[in-house]
PDB file of C-alpha atoms in Angstrom:
ATOM      1  CA  UNK A   1       1.310 -30.623 -10.408  1.00 51.00           C
ATOM      2  CA  UNK A   2      -0.115 -27.965 -12.725  1.00 59.00           C
ATOM      3  CA  UNK A   3      -2.523 -25.345 -11.394  1.00 63.00           C
ATOM      4  CA  UNK A   4      -6.121 -25.265 -12.617  1.00 64.00           C
ATOM      5  CA  UNK A   5      -6.751 -22.289 -14.909  1.00 66.00           C
ATOM      6  CA  UNK A   6     -10.269 -20.860 -14.742  1.00 65.00           C
ATOM      7  CA  UNK A   7     -11.958 -17.491 -14.285  1.00 69.00           C
ATOM      8  CA  UNK A   8     -12.558 -18.190 -10.586  1.00 74.00           C
ATOM      9  CA  UNK A   9      -8.883 -18.359  -9.649  1.00 81.00           C
ATOM     10  CA  UNK A  10      -7.345 -15.754 -11.951  1.00 83.00           C
ATOM     11  CA  UNK A  11      -7.449 -13.686 -15.132  1.00 84.00           C
ATOM     12  CA  UNK A  12      -5.633 -13.550 -18.485  1.00 88.00           C
ATOM     13  CA  UNK A  13      -3.564 -10.364 -18.812  1.00 85.00           C
ATOM     14  CA  UNK A  14      -0.646  -9.130 -20.895  1.00 88.00           C
ATOM     15  CA  UNK A  15       2.754  -9.249 -19.226  1.00 89.00           C
ATOM     16  CA  UNK A  16       3.789  -5.643 -18.499  1.00 84.00           C
ATOM     17  CA  UNK A  17       7.342  -6.373 -19.693  1.00 90.00           C
ATOM     18  CA  UNK A  18       6.990  -8.446 -22.895  1.00 94.00           C
ATOM     19  CA  UNK A  19       3.206  -8.277 -23.528  1.00 93.00           C
ATOM     20  CA  UNK A  20       2.857 -12.077 -23.683  1.00 95.00           C
ATOM     21  CA  UNK A  21      -0.592 -13.210 -22.519  1.00 93.00           C
ATOM     22  CA  UNK A  22      -0.201 -14.691 -19.025  1.00 91.00           C
ATOM     23  CA  UNK A  23      -2.744 -16.223 -16.650  1.00 89.00           C
ATOM     24  CA  UNK A  24      -2.446 -14.207 -13.419  1.00 86.00           C
ATOM     25  CA  UNK A  25      -3.459 -16.289 -10.404  1.00 83.00           C
ATOM     26  CA  UNK A  26      -5.369 -14.565  -7.626  1.00 79.00           C
ATOM     27  CA  UNK A  27      -3.458 -14.384  -4.337  1.00 77.00           C
ATOM     28  CA  UNK A  28      -0.220 -15.748  -5.828  1.00 82.00           C
ATOM     29  CA  UNK A  29       2.835 -14.301  -7.507  1.00 84.00           C
ATOM     30  CA  UNK A  30       2.738 -15.379 -11.173  1.00 88.00           C
ATOM     31  CA  UNK A  31       5.683 -15.793 -13.519  1.00 92.00           C
ATOM     32  CA  UNK A  32       5.672 -14.943 -17.227  1.00 94.00           C
ATOM     33  CA  UNK A  33       6.825 -18.079 -19.100  1.00 96.00           C
ATOM     34  CA  UNK A  34       8.559 -15.967 -21.778  1.00 97.00           C
ATOM     35  CA  UNK A  35      10.507 -13.218 -19.972  1.00 96.00           C
ATOM     36  CA  UNK A  36      10.202 -14.593 -16.401  1.00 95.00           C
ATOM     37  CA  UNK A  37       8.806 -11.302 -15.065  1.00 90.00           C
ATOM     38  CA  UNK A  38       7.284 -11.837 -11.613  1.00 87.00           C
ATOM     39  CA  UNK A  39       3.746 -10.412 -11.518  1.00 84.00           C
ATOM     40  CA  UNK A  40       1.621  -9.897  -8.416  1.00 77.00           C
ATOM     41  CA  UNK A  41      -2.145  -9.406  -8.688  1.00 76.00           C
ATOM     42  CA  UNK A  42      -3.676  -6.452  -6.843  1.00 67.00           C
ATOM     43  CA  UNK A  43      -5.791  -8.929  -4.855  1.00 63.00           C
ATOM     44  CA  UNK A  44      -2.653  -9.789  -2.862  1.00 64.00           C
ATOM     45  CA  UNK A  45      -2.048  -6.188  -1.820  1.00 62.00           C
ATOM     46  CA  UNK A  46      -3.176  -5.577   1.732  1.00 59.00           C
ATOM     47  CA  UNK A  47      -1.774  -2.064   1.962  1.00 61.00           C
ATOM     48  CA  UNK A  48      -1.761   0.116  -1.167  1.00 66.00           C
ATOM     49  CA  UNK A  49       0.981   2.244   0.429  1.00 74.00           C
ATOM     50  CA  UNK A  50       3.363  -0.624  -0.423  1.00 76.00           C
ATOM     51  CA  UNK A  51       2.925   0.069  -4.167  1.00 78.00           C
ATOM     52  CA  UNK A  52       5.407   2.671  -5.476  1.00 81.00           C
ATOM     53  CA  UNK A  53       5.569   3.496  -9.205  1.00 83.00           C
ATOM     54  CA  UNK A  54       3.789   0.241 -10.076  1.00 77.00           C
ATOM     55  CA  UNK A  55       6.051  -1.926  -7.905  1.00 78.00           C
ATOM     56  CA  UNK A  56       4.995  -3.672  -4.704  1.00 75.00           C
ATOM     57  CA  UNK A  57       7.801  -2.969  -2.244  1.00 77.00           C
ATOM     58  CA  UNK A  58       6.616  -5.747   0.080  1.00 73.00           C
ATOM     59  CA  UNK A  59       6.995  -8.530  -2.528  1.00 71.00           C
ATOM     60  CA  UNK A  60       9.504  -6.722  -4.825  1.00 74.00           C
ATOM     61  CA  UNK A  61       7.366  -7.433  -7.897  1.00 72.00           C
ATOM     62  CA  UNK A  62       5.273  -5.421 -10.340  1.00 71.00           C
ATOM     63  CA  UNK A  63       1.805  -4.759  -8.932  1.00 69.00           C
ATOM     64  CA  UNK A  64      -0.936  -5.736 -11.342  1.00 58.00           C
TER      65      UNK A  64
END
């Protein structure tokens, strides 16, 4: 089942790795369909101390 894409549940952003436009879901790890980079939205971060050099050490993904 495909997820609903609208401005209430996420935002369109460029993938930090390949710059393909990806819909980043709020509160979920998103996956770039081109390069398969895992992207986490900042709304998932509960403790900013987990983000080191742009990477969330809790989820082992790029913080967005």
